[in-house]
Every structure is written in C-alpha cells, then in structure tokens.
mmCIF file of C-alpha atoms and ligand atoms in Angstrom:
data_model
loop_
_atom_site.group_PDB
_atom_site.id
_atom_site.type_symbol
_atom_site.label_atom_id
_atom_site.label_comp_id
_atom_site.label_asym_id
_atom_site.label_seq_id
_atom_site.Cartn_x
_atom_site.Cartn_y
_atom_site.Cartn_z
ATOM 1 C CA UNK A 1 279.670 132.662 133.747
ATOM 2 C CA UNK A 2 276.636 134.648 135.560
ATOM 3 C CA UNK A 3 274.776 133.485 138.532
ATOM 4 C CA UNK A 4 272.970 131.096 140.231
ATOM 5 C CA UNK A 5 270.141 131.991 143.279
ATOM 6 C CA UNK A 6 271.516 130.434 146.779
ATOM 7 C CA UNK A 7 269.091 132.223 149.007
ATOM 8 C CA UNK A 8 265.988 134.486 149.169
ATOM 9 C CA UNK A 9 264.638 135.453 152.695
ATOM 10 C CA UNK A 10 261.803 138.778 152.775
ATOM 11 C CA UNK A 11 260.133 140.708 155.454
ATOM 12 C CA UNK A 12 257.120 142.876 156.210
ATOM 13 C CA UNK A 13 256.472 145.462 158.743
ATOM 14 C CA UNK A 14 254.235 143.997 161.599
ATOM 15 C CA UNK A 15 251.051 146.844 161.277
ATOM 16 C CA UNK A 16 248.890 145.374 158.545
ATOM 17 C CA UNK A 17 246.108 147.834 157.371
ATOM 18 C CA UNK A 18 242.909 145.942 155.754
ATOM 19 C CA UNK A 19 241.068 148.121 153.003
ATOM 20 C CA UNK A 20 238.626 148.450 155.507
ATOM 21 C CA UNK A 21 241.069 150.645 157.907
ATOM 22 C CA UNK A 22 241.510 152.308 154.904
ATOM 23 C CA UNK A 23 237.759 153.149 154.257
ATOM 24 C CA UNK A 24 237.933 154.800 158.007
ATOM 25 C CA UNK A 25 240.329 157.346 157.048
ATOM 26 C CA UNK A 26 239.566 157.564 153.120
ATOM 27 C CA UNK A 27 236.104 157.385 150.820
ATOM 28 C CA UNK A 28 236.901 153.985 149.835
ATOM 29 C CA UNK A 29 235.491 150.288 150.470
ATOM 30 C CA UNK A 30 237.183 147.111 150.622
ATOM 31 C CA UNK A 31 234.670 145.975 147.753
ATOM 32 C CA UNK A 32 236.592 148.947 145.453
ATOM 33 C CA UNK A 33 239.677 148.164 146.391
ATOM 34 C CA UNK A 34 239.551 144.217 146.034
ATOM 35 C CA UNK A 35 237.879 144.101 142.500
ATOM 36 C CA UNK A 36 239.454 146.654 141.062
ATOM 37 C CA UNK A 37 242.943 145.898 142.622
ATOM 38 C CA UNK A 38 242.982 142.148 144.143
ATOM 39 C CA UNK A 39 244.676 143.775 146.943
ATOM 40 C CA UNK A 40 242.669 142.896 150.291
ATOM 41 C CA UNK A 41 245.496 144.381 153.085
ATOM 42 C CA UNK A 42 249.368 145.421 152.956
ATOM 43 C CA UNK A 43 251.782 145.998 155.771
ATOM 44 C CA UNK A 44 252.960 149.907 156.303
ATOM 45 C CA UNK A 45 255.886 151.001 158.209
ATOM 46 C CA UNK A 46 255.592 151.996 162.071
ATOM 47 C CA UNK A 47 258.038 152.274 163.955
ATOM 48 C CA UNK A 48 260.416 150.262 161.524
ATOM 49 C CA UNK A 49 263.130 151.995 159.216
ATOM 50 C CA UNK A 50 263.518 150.682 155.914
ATOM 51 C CA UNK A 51 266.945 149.565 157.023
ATOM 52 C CA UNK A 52 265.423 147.295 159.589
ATOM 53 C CA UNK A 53 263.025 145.580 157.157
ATOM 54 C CA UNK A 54 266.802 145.390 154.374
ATOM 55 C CA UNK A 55 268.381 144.039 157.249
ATOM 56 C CA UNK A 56 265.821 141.385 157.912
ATOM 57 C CA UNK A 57 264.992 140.220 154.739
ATOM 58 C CA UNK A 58 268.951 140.136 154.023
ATOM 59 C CA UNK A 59 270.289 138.326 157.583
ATOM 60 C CA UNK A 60 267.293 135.221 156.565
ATOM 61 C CA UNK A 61 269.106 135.524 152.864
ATOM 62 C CA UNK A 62 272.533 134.604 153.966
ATOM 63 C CA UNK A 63 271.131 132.414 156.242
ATOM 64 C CA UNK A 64 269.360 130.155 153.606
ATOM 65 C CA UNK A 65 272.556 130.780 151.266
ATOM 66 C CA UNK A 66 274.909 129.717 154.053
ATOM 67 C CA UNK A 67 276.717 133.041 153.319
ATOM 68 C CA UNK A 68 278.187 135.201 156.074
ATOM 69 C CA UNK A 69 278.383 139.178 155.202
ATOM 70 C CA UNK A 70 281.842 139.144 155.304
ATOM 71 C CA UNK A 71 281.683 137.124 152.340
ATOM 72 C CA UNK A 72 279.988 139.040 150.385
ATOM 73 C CA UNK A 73 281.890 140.890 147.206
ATOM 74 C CA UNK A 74 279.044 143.914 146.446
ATOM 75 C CA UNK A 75 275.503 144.917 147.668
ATOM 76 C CA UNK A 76 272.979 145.925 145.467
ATOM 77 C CA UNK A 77 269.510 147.761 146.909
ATOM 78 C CA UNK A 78 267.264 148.192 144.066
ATOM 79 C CA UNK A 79 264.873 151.182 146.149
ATOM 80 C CA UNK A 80 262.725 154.308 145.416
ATOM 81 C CA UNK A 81 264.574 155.558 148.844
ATOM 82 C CA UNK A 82 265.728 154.165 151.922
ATOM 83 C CA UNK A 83 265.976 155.992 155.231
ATOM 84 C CA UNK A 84 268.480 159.221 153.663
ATOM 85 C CA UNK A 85 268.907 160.988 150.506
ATOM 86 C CA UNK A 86 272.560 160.167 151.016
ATOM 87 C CA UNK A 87 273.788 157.457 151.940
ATOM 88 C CA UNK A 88 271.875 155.284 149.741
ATOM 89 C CA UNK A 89 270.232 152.334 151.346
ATOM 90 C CA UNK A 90 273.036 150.052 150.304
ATOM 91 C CA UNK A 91 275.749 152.031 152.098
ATOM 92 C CA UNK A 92 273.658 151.432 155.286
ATOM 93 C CA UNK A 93 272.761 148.113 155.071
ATOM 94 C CA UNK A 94 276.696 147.722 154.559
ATOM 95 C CA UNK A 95 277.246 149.093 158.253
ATOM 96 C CA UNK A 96 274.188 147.383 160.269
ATOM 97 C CA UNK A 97 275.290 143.639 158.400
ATOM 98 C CA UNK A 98 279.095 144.230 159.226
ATOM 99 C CA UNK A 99 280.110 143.602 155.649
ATOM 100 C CA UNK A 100 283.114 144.940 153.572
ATOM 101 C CA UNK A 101 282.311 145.257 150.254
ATOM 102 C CA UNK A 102 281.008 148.221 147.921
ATOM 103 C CA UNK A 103 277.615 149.063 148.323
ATOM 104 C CA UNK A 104 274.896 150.956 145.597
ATOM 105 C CA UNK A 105 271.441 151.799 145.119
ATOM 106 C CA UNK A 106 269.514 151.348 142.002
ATOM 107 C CA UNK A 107 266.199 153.385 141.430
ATOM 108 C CA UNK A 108 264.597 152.263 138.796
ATOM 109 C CA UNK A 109 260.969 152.068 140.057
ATOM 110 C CA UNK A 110 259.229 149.066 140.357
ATOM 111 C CA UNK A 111 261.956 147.321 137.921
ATOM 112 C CA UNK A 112 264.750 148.112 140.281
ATOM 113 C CA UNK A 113 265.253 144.444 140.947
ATOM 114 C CA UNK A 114 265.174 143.446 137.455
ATOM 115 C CA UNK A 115 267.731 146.233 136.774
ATOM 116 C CA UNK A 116 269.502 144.829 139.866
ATOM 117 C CA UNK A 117 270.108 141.445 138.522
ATOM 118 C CA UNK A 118 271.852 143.352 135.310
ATOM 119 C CA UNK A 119 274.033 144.878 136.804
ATOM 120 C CA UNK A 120 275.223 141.618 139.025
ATOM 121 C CA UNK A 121 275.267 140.088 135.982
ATOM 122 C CA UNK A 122 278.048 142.581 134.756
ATOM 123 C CA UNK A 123 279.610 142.267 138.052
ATOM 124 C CA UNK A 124 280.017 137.890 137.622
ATOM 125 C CA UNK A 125 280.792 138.569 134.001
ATOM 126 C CA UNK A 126 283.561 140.700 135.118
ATOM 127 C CA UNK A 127 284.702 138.168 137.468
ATOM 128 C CA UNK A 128 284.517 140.695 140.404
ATOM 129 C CA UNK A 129 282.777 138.798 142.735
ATOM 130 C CA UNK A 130 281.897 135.466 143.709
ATOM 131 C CA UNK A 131 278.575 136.070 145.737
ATOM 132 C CA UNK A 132 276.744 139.284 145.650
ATOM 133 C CA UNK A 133 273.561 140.300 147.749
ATOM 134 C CA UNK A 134 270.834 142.407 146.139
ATOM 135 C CA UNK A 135 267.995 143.614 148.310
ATOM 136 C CA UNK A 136 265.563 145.766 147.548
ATOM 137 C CA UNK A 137 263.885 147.944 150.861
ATOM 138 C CA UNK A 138 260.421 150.374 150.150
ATOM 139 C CA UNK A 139 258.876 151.984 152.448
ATOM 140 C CA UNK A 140 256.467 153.818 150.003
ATOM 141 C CA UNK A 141 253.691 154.991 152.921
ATOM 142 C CA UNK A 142 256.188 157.797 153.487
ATOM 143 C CA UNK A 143 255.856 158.927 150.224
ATOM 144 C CA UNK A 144 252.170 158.800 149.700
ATOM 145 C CA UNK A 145 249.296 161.327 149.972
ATOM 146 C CA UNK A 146 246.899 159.476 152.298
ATOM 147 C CA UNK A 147 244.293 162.231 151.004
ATOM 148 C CA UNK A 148 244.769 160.926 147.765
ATOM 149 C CA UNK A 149 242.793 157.676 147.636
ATOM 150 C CA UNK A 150 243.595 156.521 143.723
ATOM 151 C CA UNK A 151 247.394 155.757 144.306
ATOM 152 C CA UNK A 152 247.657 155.209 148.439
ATOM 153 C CA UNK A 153 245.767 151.890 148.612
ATOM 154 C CA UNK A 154 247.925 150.420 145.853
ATOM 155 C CA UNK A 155 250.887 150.372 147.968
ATOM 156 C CA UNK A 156 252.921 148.964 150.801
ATOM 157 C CA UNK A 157 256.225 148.830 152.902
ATOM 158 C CA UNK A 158 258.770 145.738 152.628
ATOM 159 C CA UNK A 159 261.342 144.067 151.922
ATOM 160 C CA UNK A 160 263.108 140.666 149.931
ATOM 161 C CA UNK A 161 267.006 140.178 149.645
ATOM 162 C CA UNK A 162 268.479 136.874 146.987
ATOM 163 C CA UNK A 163 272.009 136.021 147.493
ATOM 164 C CA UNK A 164 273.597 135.400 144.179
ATOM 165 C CA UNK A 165 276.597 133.216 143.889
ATOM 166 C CA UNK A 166 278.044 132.089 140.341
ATOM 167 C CA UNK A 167 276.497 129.802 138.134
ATOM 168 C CA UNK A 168 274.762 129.249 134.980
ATOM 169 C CA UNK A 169 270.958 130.212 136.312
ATOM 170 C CA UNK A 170 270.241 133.741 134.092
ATOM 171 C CA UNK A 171 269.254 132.280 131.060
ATOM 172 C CA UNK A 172 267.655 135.542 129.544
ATOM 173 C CA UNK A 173 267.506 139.204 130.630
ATOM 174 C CA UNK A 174 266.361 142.707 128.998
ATOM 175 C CA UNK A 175 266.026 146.116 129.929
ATOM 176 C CA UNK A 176 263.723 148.369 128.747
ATOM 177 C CA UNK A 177 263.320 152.677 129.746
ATOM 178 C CA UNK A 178 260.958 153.967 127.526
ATOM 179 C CA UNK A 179 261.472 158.375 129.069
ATOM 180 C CA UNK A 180 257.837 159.174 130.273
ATOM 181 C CA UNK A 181 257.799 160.289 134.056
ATOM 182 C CA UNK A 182 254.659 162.298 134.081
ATOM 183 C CA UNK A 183 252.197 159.885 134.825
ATOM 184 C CA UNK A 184 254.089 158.223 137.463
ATOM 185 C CA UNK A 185 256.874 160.072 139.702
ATOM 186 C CA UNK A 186 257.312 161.559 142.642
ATOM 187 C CA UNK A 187 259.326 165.220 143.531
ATOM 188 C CA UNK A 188 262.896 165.829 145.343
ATOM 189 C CA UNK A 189 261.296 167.786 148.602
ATOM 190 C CA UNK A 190 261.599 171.397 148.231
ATOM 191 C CA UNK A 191 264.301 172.897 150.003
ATOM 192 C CA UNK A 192 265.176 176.317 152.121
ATOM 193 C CA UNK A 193 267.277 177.626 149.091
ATOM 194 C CA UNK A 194 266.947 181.496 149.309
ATOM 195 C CA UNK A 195 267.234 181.418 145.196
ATOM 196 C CA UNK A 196 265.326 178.562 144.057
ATOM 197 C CA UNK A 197 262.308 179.855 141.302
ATOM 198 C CA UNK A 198 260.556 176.275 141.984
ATOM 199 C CA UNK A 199 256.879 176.301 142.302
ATOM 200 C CA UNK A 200 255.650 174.769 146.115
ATOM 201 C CA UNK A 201 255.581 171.267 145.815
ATOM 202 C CA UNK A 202 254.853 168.164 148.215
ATOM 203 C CA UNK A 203 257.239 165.234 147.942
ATOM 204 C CA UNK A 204 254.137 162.927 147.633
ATOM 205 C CA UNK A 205 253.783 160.369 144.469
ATOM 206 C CA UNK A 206 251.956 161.183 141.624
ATOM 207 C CA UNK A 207 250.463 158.377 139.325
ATOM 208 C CA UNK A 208 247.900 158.532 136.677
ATOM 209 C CA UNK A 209 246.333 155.078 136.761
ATOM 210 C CA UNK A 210 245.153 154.201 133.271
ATOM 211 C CA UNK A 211 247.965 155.636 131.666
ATOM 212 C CA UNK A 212 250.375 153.099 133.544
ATOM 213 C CA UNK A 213 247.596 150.587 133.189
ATOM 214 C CA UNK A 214 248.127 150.724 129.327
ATOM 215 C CA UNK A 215 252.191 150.541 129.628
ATOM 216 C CA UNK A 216 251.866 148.180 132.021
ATOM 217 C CA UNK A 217 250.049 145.529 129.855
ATOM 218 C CA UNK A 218 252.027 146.137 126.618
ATOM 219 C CA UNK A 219 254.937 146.357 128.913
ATOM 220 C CA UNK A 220 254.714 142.510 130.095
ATOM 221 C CA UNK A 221 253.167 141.081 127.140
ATOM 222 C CA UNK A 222 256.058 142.804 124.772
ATOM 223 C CA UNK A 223 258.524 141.686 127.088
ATOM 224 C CA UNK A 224 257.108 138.154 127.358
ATOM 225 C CA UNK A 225 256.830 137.229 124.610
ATOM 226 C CA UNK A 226 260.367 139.060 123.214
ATOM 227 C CA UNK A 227 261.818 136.435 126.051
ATOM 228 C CA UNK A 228 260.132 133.509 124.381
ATOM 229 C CA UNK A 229 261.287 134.220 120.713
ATOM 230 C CA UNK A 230 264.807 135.297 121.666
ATOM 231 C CA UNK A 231 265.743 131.915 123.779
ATOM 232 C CA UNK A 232 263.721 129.803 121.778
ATOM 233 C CA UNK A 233 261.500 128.541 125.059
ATOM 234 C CA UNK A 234 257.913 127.685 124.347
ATOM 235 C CA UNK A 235 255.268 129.277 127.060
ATOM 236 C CA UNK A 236 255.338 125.405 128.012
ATOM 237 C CA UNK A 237 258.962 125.478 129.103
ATOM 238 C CA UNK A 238 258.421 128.673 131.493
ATOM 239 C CA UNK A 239 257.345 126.526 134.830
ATOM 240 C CA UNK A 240 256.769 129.632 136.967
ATOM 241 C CA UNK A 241 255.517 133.297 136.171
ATOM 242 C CA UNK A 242 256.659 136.033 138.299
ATOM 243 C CA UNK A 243 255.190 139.274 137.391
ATOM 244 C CA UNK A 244 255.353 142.697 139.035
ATOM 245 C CA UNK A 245 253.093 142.608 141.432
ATOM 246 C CA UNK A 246 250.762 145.826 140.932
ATOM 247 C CA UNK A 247 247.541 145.159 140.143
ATOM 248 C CA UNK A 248 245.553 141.712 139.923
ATOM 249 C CA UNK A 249 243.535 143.432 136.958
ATOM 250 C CA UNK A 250 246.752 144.099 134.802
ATOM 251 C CA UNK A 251 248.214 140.339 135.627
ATOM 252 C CA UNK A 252 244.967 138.717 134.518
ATOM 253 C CA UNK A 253 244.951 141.085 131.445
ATOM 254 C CA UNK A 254 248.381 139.928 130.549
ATOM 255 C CA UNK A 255 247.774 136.401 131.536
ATOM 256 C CA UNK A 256 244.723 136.027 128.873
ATOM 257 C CA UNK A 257 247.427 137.415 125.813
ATOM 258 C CA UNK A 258 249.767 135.225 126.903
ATOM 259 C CA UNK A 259 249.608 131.225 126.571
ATOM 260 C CA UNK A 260 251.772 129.948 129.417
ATOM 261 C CA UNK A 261 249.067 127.752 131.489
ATOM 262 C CA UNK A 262 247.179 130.192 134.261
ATOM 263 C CA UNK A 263 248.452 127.898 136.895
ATOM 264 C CA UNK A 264 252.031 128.795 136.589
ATOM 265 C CA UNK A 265 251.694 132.507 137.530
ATOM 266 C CA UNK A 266 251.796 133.432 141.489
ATOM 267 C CA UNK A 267 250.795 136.098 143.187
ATOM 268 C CA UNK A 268 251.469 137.926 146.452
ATOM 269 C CA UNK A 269 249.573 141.283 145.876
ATOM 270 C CA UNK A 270 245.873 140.101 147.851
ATOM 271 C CA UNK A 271 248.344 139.835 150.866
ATOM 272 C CA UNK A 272 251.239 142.734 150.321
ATOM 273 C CA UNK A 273 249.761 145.364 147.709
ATOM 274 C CA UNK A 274 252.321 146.773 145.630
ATOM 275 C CA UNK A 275 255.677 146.716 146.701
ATOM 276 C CA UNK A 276 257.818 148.374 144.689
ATOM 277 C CA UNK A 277 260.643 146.982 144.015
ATOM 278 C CA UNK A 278 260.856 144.512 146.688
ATOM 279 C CA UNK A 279 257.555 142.950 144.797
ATOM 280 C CA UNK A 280 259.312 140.136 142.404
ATOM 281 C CA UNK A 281 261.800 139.008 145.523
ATOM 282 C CA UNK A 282 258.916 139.148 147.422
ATOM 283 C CA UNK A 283 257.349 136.392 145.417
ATOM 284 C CA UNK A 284 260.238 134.773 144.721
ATOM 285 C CA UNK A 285 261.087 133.708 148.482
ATOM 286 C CA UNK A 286 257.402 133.111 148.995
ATOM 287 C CA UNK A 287 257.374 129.986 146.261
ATOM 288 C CA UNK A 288 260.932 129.154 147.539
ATOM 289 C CA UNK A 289 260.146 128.707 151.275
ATOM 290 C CA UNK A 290 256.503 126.944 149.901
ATOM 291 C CA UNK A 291 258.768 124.375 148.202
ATOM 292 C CA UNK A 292 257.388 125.675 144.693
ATOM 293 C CA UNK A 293 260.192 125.893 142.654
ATOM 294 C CA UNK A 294 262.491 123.081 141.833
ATOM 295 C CA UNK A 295 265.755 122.825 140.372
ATOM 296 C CA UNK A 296 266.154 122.835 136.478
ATOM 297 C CA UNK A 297 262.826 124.972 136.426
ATOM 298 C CA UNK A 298 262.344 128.254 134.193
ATOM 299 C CA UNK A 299 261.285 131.425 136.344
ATOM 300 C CA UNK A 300 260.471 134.398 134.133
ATOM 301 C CA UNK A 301 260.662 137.462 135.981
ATOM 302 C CA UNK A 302 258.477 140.841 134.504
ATOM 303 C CA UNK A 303 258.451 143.994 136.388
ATOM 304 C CA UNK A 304 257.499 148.009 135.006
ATOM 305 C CA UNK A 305 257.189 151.124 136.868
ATOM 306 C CA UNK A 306 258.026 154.564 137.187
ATOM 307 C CA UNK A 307 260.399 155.711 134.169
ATOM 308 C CA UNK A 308 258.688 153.843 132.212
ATOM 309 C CA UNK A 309 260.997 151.103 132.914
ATOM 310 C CA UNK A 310 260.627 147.628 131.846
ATOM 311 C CA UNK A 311 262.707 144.798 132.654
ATOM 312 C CA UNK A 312 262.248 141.005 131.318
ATOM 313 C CA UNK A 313 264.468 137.858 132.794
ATOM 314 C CA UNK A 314 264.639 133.956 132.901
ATOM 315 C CA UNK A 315 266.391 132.112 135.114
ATOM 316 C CA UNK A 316 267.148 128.507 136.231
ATOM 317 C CA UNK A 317 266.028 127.257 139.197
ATOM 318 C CA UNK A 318 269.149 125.771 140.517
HETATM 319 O O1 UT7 B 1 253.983 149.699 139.947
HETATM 320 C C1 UT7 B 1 253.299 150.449 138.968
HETATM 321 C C2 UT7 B 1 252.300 151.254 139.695
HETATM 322 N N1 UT7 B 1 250.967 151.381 139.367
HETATM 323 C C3 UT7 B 1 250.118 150.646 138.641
HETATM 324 O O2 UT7 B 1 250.400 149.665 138.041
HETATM 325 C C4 UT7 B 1 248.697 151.158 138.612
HETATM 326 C C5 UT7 B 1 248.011 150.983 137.269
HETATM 327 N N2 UT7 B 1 246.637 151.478 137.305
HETATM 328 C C6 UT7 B 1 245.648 150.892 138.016
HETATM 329 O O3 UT7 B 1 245.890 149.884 138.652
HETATM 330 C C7 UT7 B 1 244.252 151.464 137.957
HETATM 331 O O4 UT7 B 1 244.219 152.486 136.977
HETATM 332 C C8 UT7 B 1 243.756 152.007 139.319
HETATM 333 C C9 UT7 B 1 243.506 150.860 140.274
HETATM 334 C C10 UT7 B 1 244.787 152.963 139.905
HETATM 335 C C11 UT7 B 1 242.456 152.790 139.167
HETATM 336 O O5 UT7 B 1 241.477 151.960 138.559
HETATM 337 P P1 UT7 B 1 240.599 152.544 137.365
HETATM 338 O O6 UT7 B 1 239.656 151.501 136.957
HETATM 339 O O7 UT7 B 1 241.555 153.057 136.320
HETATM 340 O O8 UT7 B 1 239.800 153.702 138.061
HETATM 341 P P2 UT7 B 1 239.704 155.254 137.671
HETATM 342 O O9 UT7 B 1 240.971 155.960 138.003
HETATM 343 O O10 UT7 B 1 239.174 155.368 136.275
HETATM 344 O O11 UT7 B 1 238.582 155.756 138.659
HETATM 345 C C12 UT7 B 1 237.232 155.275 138.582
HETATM 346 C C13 UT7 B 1 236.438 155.891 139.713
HETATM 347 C C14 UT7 B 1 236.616 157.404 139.844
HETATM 348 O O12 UT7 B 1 235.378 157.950 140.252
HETATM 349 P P3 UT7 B 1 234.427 158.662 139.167
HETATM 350 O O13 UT7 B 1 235.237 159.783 138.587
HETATM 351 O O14 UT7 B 1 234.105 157.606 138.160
HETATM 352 O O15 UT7 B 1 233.266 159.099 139.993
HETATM 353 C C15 UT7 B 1 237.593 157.528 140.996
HETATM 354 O O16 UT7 B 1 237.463 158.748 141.684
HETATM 355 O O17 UT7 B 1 236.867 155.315 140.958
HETATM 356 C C16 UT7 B 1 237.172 156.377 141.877
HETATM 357 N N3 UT7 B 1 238.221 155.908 142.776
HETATM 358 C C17 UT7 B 1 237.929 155.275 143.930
HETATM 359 N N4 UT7 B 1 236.766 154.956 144.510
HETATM 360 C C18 UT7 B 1 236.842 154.294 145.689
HETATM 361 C C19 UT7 B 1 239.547 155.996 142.629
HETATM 362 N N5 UT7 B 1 240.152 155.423 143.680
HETATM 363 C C20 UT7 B 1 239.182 154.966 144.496
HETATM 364 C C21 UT7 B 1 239.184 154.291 145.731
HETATM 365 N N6 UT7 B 1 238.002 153.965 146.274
HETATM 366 N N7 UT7 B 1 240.334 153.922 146.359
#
C-alpha cells in the first residue's frame, strides 16, 4: 500500500517582477530572458515569510482533500530554507496549522519534492500514517545576488502543498544523487567564530549554467526513459508530463529525445520562473484546479537540481 493524491492547493507572493523590472536594475532585456529562458515574470517575496506562502498553499490543500491538520500523521517540506536555520520549515508550519504530528525538512534542491514523495512512500509502507502533507516553501530571492544577472532571473518565491492519503497512485519512483555541488550550491553564512580559518564568503547561490544545462538534459531523458522500461508503460500510456520547471530551453531539448506526444507536457515557468522545489506541485495543482488531469491517468513527475540530484516518478491520477 502507498498513496493516493487527495489535494494540491499552491501560492505565490503578490509582487510580480516582469523581466523588464529586471532590465531596470540589471543589464538584461526581456528579449534575453524570454528566448533563452521562456520565463516572461515570477513572483518574489515582500513582505511575506516563506511560512506564510507554506501555510497558504497547505490550508487550500486540506481544504480540497477535506483533511483537517489535526488529521494529519507527518509533514514533509521539501525546501532549500524556510524562514530559520533551525527549526526547519516543517517544524513551523506544524505550529501556524495547529497540527500534531512530526514535522521534517528535506533539501534536496530542486528534487526535494520528488525526494519528498519517497520518503512518504516509506512512511505508508510502514503503515505509520494514514494521510501525510508534503509542502514544499522557497523563497530563493533571499538567496540570490541581484548583481549577478546569469542565475537571479531564473528564479522565484512560492509555494505548492499535496495531501497524500493511502492508495495505490505511485506506480513508479527513483532517486538519483550523482555528488557534484560545484556548479550549483550555495554557502552556510559566515559566522562571528573568533577561530574559524574560512575564507569571506556571501551566502548568495552560485550556478554555472551550461554545466547544469548538460545534467539537466541527460538527467530527464535518463530518468524518462529508465521509468518507461522499468514499468513497462509506452510514452503513449504517460497522459501528462510534469517536468522540473527550470528552463523552457532544457524542457524542449528533452521533449525532442523523448516520444511522448508534445501536447502532454505543461508548463508553468513563462508565469513563475524557477521555483525550486515547489516547481512540480506547482504544476501539479495548476492542471488539477484547470480540470486537466483525470482519474486513471499516468503523471510522470522529473525534477534535478543542486546535488546533482535526480528524481523520476509515476503516479495515478486517482
Ligand atoms: O533548477 C536547476 C537550476 N538551473 C538550471 O537549470 C539552469 C541551467 N542553465 C541554463 O538555463 C542556461 O545555461 C542559462 C539560462 C543560465 C544561461 O544561458 P546560456 O545560453 O548558457 O548563456 P551563457 O551563460 O553562455 O551566456 C551567454 C551570454 C554571456 O555574454 P557573453 O560572454 O557571450 O558576452 C552572458 O554574460 O549571455 C550573457 N548573459 C546575459 N545577458 C543578458 C547571461 N545572463 C544574461 C542576462 N541578460 N540575464
């Protein structure tokens, strides 16, 4: 027994920032940005916590679920960082829903929700819970250097919660971390330790762009099409495509080695940018609440970031 979906809800902060704000503060253009990226605005944090955006995108989760947070037997928040270095995210969003139950963070980069439906899965298999809430919270314009303008238009702030309840719906999942965080990381601030030997360092991500290009692309097309062979599903039987949402360029470049029909794969990024983490759930309760997805459908879920980590899943549309 795993799980079935019983509710997605998202939300985005309420500042949006075209790539033309952008080209006011940066040497940039919105004709840059869109062909190279697909991304035409995102939505950056104010005067909103990460929590607030969690709390959001989880309250409209239970809602669609029917689910009340006292019911709920574990949180999940799949998150580069929520509002403290300790508590995580999870521990917080605990508190602000009024819920009971044991609370973690996963950080696995952009796979974190991928990672995050793993571990429920353990959690089902174990028969530990019978409806578990994983919501992954970024708020990545903290973390960026708006100097540097190769990484900070990639990304924005938000947030997208599922409510899992048991069920036969995970047809196929696998996890990937191939070790390699210098092209894509970002540094523990430095401290006031009288001691430390470090070098002066900002906190401020750090990506090289082709490099995670390349692993991107293998990333989803490996993972693809290891899905495919191991369950025995055709690229006809996979009714929806939900990839990472990072850059248009690498989804297109996937999409043409892969043969599931171009009209199956959605996309969020023109609208969001990159989201971290909260990308795929993102998407997910976009083609729920647009009546997209019906039951006995196959979603197959890609995402890949910092790490490198990978992560590959099907499920049933229930
Ligand atoms: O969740 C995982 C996270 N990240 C990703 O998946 C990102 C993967 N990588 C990419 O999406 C692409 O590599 C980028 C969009 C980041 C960059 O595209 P690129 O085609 O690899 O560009 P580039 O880094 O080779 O830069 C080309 C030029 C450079 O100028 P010169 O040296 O040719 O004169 C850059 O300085 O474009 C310049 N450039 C910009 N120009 C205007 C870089 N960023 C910008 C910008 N606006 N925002």
């Amino acid at each position: 027994m795993s799980f079935a979906v019983l509710g997605t809800g998202s939300a985005l902060p309420t500042c949006v920032k075209t790539n033309d704000d952008l080209s006011q503060i940066l040497d940039t253009s919105d004709r840059w940005i869109y062909t190279r990226t697909g991304i035409r605005r995102r939505h950056v944090i104010t005067s909103e916590t990460v929590l607030d955006l969690a709390a959001e995108a989880s309250r409209k989760a239970l809602d669609a679920a029917g689910i009340s947070p006292q019911d709920l037997d574990y949180i999940i928040c799949p998150t580069v960082g929520g509002d403290y270095i300790t508590p995580g995210l999870g521990c917080n969003l605990q508190e602000e829903l009024g819920a009971t139950c044991p609370a973690i963070d996963i950080n696995a980069g952009c796979s974190g929700f991928v990672y995050s439906l793993d571990t429920a899965d353990g959690i089902f298999a174990r028969k530990k819970a019978r409806y578990v809430l994983i919501t992954a919270a970024e708020g990545l314009s903290r973390i960026m250097d708006w100097n540097d303008r190769s990484t900070c238009v990639l990304f924005g702030d938000g947030a997208a919660a599922v409510v899992l309840g048991e069920g036969d719906g995970l047809r196929y999942l696998k996890l990937r971390t191939q070790g390699c965080c210098a092209p894509l990381h970002g540094r523990f601030p430095m401290g006031n330790s009288p001691w430390t030997k470090e070098e002066p360092h900002t906190h401020f991500v750090h990506m090289e762009g082709q490099e995670v290009y390349k692993f991107a692309v293998n990333a989803i097309c490996t993972g693809v099409q290891e899905a495919l062979e191991e369950t025995g599903l055709s690229p006809e039987d996979i009714h929806h495509v939900l990839l990472h949402q990072a850059n248009m360029r690498i989804i297109d470049a996937a999409r043409k080695k892969l043969s599931i029909p171009e009209e199956r794969y959605h996309c969020c990024i023109e609208e969001t940018g990159n989201l971290s983490a909260a990308s795929i759930p993102t998407l997910l309760d976009l083609c729920s609440r647009d009546g997209l997805l019906h039951s006995g459908e196959n979603l197959l879920l890609c995402a890949f970031g910092a790490g490198f980590t990978s992560g590959t899943a099907i499920l049933t549309w229930k």
